[in-house]
Coordinates of C-alpha atoms and ligand atoms in Angstrom, one line a residue:
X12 CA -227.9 154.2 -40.7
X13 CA -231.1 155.4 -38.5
X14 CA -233.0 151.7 -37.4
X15 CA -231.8 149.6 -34.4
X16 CA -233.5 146.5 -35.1
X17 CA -233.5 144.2 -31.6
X18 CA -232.0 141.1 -33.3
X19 CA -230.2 140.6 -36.8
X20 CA -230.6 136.7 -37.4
X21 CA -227.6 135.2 -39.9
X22 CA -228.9 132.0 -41.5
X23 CA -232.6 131.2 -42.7
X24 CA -232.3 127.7 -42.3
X25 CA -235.1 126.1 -39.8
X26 CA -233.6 127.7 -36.6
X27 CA -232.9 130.9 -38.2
X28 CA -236.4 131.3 -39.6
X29 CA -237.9 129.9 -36.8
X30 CA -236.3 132.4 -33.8
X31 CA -237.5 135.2 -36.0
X32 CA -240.6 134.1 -36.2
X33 CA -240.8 133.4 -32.0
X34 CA -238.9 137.0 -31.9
X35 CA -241.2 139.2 -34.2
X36 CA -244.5 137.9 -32.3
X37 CA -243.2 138.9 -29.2
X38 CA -243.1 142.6 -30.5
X39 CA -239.5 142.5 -31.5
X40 CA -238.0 144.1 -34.5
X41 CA -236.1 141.2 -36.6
X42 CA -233.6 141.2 -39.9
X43 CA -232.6 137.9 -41.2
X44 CA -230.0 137.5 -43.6
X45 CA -229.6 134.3 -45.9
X46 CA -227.0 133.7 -48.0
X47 CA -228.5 131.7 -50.6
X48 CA -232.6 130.5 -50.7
X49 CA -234.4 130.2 -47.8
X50 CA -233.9 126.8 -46.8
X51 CA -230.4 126.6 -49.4
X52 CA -228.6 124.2 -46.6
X53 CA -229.3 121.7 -44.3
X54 CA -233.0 122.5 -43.6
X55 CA -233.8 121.2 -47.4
X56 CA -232.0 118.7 -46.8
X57 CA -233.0 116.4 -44.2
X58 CA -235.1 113.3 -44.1
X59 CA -238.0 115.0 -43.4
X60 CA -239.1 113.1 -40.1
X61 CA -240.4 114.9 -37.3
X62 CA -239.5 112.0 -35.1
X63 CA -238.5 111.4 -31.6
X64 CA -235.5 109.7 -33.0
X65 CA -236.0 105.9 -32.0
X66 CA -232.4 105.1 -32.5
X67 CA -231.1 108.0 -29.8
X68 CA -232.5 106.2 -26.8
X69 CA -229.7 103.8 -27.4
X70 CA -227.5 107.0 -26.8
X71 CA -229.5 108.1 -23.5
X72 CA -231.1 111.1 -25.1
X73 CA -233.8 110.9 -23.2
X74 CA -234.3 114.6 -22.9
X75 CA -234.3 115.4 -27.1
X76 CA -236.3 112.1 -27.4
X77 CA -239.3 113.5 -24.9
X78 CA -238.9 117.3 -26.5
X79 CA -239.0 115.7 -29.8
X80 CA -241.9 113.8 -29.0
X81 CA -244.3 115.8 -27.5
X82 CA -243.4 118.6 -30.7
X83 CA -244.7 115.8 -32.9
X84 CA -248.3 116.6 -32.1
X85 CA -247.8 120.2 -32.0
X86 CA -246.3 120.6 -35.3
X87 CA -248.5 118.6 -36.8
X88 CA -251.2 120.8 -35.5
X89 CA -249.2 124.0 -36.7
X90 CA -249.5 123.0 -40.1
X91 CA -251.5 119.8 -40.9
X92 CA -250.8 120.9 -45.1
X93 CA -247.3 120.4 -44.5
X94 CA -247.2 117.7 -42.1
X95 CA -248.6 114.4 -41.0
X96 CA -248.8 111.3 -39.4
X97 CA -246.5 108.0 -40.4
X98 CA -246.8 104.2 -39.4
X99 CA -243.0 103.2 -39.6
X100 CA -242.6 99.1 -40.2
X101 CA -239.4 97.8 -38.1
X102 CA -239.0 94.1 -39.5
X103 CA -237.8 91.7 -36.8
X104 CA -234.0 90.9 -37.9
X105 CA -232.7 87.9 -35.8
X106 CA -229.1 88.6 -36.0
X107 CA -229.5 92.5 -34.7
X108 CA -231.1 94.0 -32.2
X109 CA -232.8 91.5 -29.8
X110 CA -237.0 92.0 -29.8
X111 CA -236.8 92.6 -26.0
X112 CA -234.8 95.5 -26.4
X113 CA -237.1 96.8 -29.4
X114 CA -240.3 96.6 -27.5
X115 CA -238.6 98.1 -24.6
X116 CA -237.6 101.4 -26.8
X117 CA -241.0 101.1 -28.3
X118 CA -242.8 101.3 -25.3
X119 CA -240.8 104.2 -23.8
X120 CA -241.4 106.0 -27.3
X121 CA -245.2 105.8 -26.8
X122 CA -245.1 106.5 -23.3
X123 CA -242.4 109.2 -23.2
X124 CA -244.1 111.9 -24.4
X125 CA -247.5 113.8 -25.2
X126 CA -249.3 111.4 -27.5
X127 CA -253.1 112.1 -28.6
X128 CA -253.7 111.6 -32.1
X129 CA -250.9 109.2 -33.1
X130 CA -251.8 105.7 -33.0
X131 CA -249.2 103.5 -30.8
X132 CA -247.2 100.2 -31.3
X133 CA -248.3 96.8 -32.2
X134 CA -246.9 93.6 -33.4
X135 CA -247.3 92.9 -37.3
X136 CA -247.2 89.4 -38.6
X137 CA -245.6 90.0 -42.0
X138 CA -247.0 86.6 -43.5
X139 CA -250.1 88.5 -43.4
X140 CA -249.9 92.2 -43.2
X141 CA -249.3 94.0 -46.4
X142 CA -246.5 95.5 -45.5
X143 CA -245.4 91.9 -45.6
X144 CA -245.5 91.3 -49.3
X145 CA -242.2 93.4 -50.5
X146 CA -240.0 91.9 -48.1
X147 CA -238.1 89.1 -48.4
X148 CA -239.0 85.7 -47.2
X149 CA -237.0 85.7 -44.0
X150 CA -238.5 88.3 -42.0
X151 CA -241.7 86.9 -40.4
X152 CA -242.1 89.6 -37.3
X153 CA -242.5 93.6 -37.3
X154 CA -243.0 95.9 -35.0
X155 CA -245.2 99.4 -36.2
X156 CA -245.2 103.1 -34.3
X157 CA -246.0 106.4 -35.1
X158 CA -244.1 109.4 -35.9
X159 CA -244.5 112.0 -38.8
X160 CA -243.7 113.5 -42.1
X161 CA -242.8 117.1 -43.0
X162 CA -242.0 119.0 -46.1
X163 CA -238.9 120.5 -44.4
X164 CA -238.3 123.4 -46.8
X165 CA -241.5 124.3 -46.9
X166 CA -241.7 124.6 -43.1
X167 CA -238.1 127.1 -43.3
X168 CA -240.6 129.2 -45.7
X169 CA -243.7 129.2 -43.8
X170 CA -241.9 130.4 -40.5
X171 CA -240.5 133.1 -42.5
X172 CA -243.4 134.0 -44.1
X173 CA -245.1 134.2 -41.0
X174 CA -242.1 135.9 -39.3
X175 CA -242.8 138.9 -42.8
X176 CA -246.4 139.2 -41.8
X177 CA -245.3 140.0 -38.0
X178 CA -242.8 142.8 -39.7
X179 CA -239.7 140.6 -39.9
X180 CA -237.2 142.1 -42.4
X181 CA -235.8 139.2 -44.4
X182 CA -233.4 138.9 -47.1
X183 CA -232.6 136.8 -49.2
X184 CA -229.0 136.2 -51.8
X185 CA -227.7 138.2 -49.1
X186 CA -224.5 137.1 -47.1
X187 CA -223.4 138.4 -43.8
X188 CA -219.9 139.7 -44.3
X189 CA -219.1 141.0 -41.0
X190 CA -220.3 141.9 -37.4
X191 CA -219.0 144.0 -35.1
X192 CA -219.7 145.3 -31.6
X193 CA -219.7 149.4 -31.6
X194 CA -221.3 151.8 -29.1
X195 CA -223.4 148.6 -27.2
X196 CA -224.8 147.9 -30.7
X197 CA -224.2 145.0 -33.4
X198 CA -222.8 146.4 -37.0
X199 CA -224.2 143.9 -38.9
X200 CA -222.6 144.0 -42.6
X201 CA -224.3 142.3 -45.3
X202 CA -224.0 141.8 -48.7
X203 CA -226.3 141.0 -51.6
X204 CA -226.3 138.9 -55.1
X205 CA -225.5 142.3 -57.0
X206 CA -222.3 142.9 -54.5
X207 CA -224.3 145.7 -52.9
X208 CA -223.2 146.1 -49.2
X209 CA -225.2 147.5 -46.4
X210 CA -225.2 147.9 -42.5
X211 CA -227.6 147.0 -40.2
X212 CA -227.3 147.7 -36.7
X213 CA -229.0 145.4 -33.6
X214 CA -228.9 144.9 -30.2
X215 CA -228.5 141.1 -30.4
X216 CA -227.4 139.2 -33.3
X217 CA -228.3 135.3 -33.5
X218 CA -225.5 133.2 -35.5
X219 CA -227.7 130.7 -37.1
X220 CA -225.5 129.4 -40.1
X221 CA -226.0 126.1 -39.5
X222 CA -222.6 124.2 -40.9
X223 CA -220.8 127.7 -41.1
X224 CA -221.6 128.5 -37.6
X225 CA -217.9 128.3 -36.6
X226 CA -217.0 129.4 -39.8
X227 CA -219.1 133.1 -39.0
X228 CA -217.8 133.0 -35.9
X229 CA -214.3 133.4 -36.6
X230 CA -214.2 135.2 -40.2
X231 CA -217.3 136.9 -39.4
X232 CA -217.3 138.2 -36.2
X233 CA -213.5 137.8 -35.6
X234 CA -214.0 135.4 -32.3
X235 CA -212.0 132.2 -31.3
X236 CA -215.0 129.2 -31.5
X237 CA -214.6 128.1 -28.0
X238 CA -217.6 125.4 -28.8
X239 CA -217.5 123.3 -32.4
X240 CA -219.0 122.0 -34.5
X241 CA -218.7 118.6 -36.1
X242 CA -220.1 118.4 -39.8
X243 CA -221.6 115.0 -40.5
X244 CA -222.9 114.3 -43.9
X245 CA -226.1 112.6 -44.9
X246 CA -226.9 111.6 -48.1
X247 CA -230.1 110.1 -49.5
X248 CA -231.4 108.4 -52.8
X249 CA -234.4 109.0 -54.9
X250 CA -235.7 105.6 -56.7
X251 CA -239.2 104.9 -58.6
X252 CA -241.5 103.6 -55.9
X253 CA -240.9 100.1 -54.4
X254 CA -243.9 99.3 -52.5
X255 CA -247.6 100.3 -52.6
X256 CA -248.6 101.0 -49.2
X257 CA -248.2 104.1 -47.3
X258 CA -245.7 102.8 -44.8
X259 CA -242.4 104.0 -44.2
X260 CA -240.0 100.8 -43.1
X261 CA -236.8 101.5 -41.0
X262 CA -234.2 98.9 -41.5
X263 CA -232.0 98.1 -39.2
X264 CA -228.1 97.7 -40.7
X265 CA -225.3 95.4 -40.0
X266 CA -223.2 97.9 -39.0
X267 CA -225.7 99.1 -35.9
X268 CA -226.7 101.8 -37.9
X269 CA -230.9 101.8 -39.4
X270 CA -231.6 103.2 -43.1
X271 CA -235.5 104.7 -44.3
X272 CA -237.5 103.6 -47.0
X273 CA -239.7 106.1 -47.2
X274 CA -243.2 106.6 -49.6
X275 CA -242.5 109.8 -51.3
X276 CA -243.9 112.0 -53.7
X277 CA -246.6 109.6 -54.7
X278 CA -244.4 108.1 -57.2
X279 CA -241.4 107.2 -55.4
X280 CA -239.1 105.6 -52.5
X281 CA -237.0 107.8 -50.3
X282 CA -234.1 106.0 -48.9
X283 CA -231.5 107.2 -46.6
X284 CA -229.5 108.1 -44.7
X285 CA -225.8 107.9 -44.0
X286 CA -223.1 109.3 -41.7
X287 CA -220.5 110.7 -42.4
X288 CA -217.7 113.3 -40.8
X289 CA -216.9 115.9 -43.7
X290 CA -214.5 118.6 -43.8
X291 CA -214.6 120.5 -46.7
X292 CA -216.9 123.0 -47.9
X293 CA -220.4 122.6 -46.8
X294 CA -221.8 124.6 -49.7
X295 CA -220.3 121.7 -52.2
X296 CA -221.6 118.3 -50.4
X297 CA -222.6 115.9 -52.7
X298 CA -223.4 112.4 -52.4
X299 CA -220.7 109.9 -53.1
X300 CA -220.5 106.1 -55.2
X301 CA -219.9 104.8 -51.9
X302 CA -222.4 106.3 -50.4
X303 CA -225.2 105.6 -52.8
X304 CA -224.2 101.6 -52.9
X305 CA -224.4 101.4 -49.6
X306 CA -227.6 102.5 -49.5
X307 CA -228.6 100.3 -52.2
X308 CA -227.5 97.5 -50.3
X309 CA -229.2 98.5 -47.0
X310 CA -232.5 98.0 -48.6
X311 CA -231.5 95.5 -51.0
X312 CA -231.2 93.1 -47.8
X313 CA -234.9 93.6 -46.9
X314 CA -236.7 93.7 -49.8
X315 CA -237.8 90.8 -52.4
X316 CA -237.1 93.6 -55.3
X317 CA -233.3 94.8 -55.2
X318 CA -232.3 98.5 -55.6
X319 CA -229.1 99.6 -57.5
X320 CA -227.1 102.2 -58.5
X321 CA -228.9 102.6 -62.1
X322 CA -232.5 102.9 -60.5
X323 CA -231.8 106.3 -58.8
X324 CA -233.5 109.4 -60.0
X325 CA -232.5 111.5 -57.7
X326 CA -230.4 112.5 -54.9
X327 CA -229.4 115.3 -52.1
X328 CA -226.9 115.7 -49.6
X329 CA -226.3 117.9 -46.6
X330 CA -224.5 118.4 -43.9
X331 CA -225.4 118.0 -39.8
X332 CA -224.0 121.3 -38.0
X333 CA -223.7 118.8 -34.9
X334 CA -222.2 119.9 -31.6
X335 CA -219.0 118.6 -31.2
X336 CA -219.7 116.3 -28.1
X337 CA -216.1 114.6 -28.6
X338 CA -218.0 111.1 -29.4
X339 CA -215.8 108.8 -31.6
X340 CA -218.5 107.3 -34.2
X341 CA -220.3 110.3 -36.2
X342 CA -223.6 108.1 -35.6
X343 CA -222.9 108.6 -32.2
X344 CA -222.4 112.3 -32.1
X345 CA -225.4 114.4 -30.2
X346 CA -228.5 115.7 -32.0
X347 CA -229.4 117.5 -29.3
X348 CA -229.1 121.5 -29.9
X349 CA -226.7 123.6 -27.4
X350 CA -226.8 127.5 -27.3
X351 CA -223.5 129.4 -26.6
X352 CA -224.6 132.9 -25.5
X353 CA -221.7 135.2 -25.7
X354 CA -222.7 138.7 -23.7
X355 CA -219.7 140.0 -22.0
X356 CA -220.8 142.9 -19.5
X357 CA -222.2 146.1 -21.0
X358 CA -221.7 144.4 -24.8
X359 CA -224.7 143.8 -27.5
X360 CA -225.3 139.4 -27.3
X361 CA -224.3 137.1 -29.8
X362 CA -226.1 133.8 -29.5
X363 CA -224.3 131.3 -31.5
X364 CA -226.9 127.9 -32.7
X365 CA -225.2 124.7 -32.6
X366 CA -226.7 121.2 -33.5
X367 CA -230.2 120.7 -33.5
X368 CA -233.3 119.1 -35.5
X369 CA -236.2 120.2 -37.7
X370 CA -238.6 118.5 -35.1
X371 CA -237.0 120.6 -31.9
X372 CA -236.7 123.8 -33.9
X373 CA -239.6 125.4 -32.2
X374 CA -238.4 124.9 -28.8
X375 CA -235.2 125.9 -30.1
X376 CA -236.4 128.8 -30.9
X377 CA -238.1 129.5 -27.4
X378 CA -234.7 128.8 -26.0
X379 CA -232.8 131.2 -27.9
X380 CA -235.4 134.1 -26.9
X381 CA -235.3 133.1 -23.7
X382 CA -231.5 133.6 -22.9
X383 CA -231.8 137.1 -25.0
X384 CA -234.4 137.8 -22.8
X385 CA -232.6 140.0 -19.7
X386 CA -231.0 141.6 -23.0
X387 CA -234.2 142.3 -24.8
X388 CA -236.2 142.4 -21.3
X389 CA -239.5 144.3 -23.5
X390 CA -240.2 140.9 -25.4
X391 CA -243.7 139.2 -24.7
X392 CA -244.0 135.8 -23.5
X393 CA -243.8 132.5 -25.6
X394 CA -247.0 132.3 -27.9
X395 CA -245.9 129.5 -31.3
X396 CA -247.5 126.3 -29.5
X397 CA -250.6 126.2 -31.1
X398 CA -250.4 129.0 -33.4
X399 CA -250.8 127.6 -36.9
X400 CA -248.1 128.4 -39.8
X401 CA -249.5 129.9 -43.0
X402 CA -252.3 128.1 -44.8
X403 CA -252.4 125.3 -41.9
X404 CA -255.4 126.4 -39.9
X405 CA -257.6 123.4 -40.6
X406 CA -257.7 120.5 -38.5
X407 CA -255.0 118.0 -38.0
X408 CA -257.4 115.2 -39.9
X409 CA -258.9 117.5 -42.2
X410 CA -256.6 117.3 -45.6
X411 CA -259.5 115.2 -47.6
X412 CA -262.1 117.6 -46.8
X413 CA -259.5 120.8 -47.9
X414 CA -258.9 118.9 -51.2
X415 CA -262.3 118.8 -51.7
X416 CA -263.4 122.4 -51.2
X417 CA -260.6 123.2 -53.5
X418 CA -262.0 121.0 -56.3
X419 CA -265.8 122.1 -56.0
X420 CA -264.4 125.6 -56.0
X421 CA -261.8 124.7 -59.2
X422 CA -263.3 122.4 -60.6
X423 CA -260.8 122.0 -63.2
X424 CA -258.5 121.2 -61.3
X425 CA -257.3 117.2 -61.4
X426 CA -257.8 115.3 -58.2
X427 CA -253.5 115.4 -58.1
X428 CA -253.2 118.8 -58.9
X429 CA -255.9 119.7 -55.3
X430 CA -253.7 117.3 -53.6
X431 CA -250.7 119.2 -54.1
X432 CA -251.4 122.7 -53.5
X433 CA -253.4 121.9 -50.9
X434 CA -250.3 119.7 -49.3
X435 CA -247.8 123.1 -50.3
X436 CA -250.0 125.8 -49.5
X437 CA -253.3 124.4 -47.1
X438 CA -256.0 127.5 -46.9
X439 CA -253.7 129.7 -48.9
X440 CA -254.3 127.8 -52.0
X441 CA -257.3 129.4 -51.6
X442 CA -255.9 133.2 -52.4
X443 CA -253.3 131.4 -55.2
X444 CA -256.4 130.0 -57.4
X445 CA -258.3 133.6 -56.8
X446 CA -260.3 134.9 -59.4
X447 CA -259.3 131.5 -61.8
X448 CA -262.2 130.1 -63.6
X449 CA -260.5 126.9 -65.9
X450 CA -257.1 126.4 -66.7
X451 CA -256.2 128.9 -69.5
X452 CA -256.4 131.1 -65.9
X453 CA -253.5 129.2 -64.4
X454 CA -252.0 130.8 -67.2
X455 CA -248.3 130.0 -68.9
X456 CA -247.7 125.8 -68.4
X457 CA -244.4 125.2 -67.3
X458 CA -244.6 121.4 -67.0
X459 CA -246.2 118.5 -64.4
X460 CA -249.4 120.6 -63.2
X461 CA -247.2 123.9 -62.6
X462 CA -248.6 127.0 -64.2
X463 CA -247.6 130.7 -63.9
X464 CA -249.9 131.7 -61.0
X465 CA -248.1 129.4 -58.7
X466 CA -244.9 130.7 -60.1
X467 CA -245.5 134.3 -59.5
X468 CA -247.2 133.5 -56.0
X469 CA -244.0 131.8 -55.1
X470 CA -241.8 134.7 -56.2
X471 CA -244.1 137.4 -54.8
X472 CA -244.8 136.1 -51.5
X473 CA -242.5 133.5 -51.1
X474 CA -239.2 134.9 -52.4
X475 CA -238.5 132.4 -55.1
X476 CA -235.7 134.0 -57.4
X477 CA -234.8 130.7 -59.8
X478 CA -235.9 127.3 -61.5
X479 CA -234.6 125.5 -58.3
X480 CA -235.9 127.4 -55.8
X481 CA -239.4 126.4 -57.3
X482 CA -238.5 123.1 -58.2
X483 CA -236.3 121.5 -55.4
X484 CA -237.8 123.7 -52.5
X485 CA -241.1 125.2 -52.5
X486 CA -242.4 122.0 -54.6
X487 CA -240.5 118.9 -55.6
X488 CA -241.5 118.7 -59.2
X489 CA -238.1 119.1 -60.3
X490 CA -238.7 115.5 -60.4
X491 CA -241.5 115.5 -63.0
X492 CA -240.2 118.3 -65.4
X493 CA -237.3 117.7 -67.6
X494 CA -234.5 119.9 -68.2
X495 CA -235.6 121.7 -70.8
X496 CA -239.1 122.7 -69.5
X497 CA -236.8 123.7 -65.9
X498 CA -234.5 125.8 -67.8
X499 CA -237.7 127.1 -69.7
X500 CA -238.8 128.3 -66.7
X501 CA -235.8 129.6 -65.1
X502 CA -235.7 131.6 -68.0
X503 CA -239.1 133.0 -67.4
X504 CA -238.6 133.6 -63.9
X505 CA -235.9 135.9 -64.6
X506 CA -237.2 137.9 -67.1
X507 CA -240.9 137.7 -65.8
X508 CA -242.8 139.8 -67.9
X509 CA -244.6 142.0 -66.2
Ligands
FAD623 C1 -229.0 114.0 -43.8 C2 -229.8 114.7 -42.8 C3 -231.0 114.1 -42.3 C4 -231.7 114.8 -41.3 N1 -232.9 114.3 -41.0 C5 -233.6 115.0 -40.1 C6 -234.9 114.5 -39.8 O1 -235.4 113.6 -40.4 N2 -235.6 115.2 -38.8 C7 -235.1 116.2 -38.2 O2 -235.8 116.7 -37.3 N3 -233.9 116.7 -38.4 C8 -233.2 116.1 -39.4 N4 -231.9 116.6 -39.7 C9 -231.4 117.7 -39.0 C10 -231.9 119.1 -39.6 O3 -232.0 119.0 -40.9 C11 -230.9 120.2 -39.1 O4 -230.7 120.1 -37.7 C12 -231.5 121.6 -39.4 O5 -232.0 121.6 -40.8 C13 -230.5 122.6 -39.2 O6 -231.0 123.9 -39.5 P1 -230.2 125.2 -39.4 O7 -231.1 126.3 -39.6 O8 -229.4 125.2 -38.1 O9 -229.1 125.1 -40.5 P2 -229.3 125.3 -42.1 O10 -230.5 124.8 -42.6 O11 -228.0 124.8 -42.7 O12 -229.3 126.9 -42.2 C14 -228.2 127.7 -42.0 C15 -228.3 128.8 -43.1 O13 -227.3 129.8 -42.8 C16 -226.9 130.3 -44.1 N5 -225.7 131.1 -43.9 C17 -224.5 130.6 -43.5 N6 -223.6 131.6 -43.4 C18 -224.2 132.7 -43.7 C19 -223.8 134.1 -43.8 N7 -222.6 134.4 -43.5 N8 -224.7 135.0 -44.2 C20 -226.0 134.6 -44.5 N9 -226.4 133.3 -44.4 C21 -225.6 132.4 -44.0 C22 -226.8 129.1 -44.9 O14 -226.8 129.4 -46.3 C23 -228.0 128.2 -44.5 O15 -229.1 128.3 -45.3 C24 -231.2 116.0 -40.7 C25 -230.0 116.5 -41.2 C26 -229.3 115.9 -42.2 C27 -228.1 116.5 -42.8

């Protein structure tokens, strides 16, 4: 054991991967440790909004809502591949939610917080606007706003890549076992896939397991949780696209609660989510019967065509590492993030990572570093607000224009095909096509438009290992290939010839 790395980081979900990044640009030396894939957990699994969260004014979170906000714009301008702007349709429903009250949320939601590109609200007439014609007669009035889209797992990766470029340590497949305070130092103990164990030693260590947070905290570190968490499952469904425009419509539910349709993946409709308090093993959460007709239902109400069980294609599930706020409905339980630092006189800090969302990871992030920082006083100053992830340093509007430098460079490549890697890798698609002339340069076909130089750049620089991590979180073709060609290529990845 020689190194004294200034943080070890458990957990490369969002919040993980993103404090390493903050950390290692400050001139700090970072390990992160990840039990599964980058992104295995919740961060894969959310619904992929950066939003201000609409619905959490009605809680008074006034203080996420505005910090969530304002990040809109900035994350969008971080990495314009991997997000971007959506108009959400809110139909008018006479038995819910008054109109009064809607335009009141609506107008503190544009006026809240640092919009500049992102159009505002208006007033749809549903006999007439398009995003009229799938709905069912009843519902005459809409209201539209802004707020965005990102590929969630794709951002966990992109902050660690970044955080690897800036001379992070990160591993992958490799579990934290253990931490202990010795000598004013962390002794980090981790293990990998092969059962190999190791120690690492820090000056700070940074629980961010997201649902096992409490769990690391007692087995791990052998403390008492003073702070909870409260596990709330979400579940979505995956169904063949149900409208043609690119709207997103937010549907309000009978039981106060609202349910996405989302456009996704050019071919189909993301619906979700639910709420649900869960207890058991976060590494096994699965959607449920229940779950998945209530869903059905939810949009069923709205819509002229209805959704059921049969239609769905696909499905994911995860689980909210919420702060345990003591509310009584799990809809009602904060989203807000809380920070417990633990840093008893004279003794290395553990920072333990409660709650929290995708869109706030980045101020998360700056939060974390800045409690470490009277531990870790040599840090630099905050710097990620305007520095752009990997491959997203084009401007915010400038997609169309990427897609087509990348298809009068390649031009074999299909219009779909541009659209994609450009959307997964931006600029960087750039360096993954190098040197390729036609497609027999792609090389081996695995299935969809995925070849074996997107393969092996996902394995080489973005620590793919299997089928899945490829399929279900660097790219989302696992729903275009079929089992075979996906165990074909698991197959490949692990013996890759080399
Ligand atoms: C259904 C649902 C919908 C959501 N929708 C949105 C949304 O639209 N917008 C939004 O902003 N947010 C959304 N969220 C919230 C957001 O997804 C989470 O707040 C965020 O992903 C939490 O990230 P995390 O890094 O804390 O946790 P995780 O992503 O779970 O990461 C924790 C990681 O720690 C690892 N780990 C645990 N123990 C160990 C150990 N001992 N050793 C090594 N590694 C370990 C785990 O494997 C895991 O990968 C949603 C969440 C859910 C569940």
């Amino acid at each position: 054991m020689s190194k004294i790395f200034d943080i070890a980081i458990v957990g490369g979900g969002v919040n993980g991967c993103g404090i390493a990044r903050d950390a290692a640009g400050r001139g700090l030396s970072v390990f992160l440790c990840e039990q599964q894939d980058l992104a295995g957990a919740t961060s894969s699994a959310s619904t992929k909004l950066i939003h201000g969260g609409l619905r959490y004014l009605e809680y008074y979170e006034f203080r996420l809502v505005r910090e969530a906000l304002i990040e809109r714009e900035v994350l969008l301008g971080m990495a314009p591949h991997i997000a971007w702007p959506l108009r959400f349709v809110l139909p008018h429903h006479k038995g819910l939610r008054p109109a009064w009250l809607i335009r009141l949320g609506l107008f503190l939601y544009d006026h809240l917080g640092g919009r500049k590109i992102l159009p505002g609200t208006r007033t749809l007439d549903l006999r007439r606007d398009a995003a009229g014609a799938p709905l069912a007669g009843d519902f005459m009035k809409a209201f539209e706003y802004s707020d965005c889209w990102v590929e969630d797992s794709r951002l966990v990766v992109l902050n660690a890549m970044d955080a690897a470029v800036r001379g992070t340590e990160i591993r992958t497949r490799t579990r934290c076992t253990g931490a202990r305070r010795i000598d004013g130092v962390w002794e980090v103990t981790v293990e990998d896939a092969d059962g190999s164990r190791e120690t690492v030693r820090a000056k700070a260590l940074v629980n961010a397991a997201g649902p096992w947070v409490s769990r690391f905290l007692t087995e791990g570190v052998g403390q008492n949780a003073a702070a909870r968490i409260r596990m709330v499952k979400g579940s979505h469904i995956v169904v063949p696209r149900l409208f043609d425009h690119d709207k997103a419509y937010i549907f309000q539910n009978s039981d106060g609660r609202i349910v996405f349709a989302i456009p996704y993946e050019r071919d189909f409709t993301l619906i979700g989510t639910t709420d649900q308090d869960f207890k058991d093993d976060p590494a096994h959460v699965a959607i449920s019967e229940e779950e998945t007709r209530y869903l059905c239902d939810a949009v069923s109400g709205y819509l002229k065509q209805q959704v059921t069980p049969d239609m769905v294609v696909w499905t994911y599930a995860g689980v909210r590492p919420l702060y345990d706020d003591g509310a009584s409905k799990a809809q009602a339980a904060t989203r807000d993030y809380v920070l417990k630092l633990d840093a008893p006189e004279g003794a290395a800090p553990l920072l333990n990572i409660f709650g929290g969302k995708i869109t706030t990871y980045r101020k998360l992030a700056e939060s974390a570093l800045a409690l470490l920082k009277p531990h870790l006083p040599g840090m630099g100053k905050p710097w990620t607000e305007g520095a752009t992830l990997p491959g997203g340093d084009f401007p915010v509007l400038g997609f169309a224009d990427q897609v087509a430098a990348l298809r009068a460079a390649h031009p074999y490549l299909a219009e779909a095909h541009a659209r994609r890697l450009v959307r997964a890798y931006g600029t960087r698609a750039v360096e993954l096509l190098e040197g390729v002339t036609d497609t027999a340069g792609l090389g081996q076909y695995f299935g969809a438009d995925l070849y074996e130089r997107e393969v092996a750049y996902l394995m080489d620089r973005e620590w793919a290992v299997s089928a899945a991590d490829v399929l279900w979180r660097r790219s989302k073709l696992g729903l275009r290939l079929t089992k075979e060609q996906a165990e074909a290529l698991d197959g490949w990845m692990r013996n890759r010839p080399s």
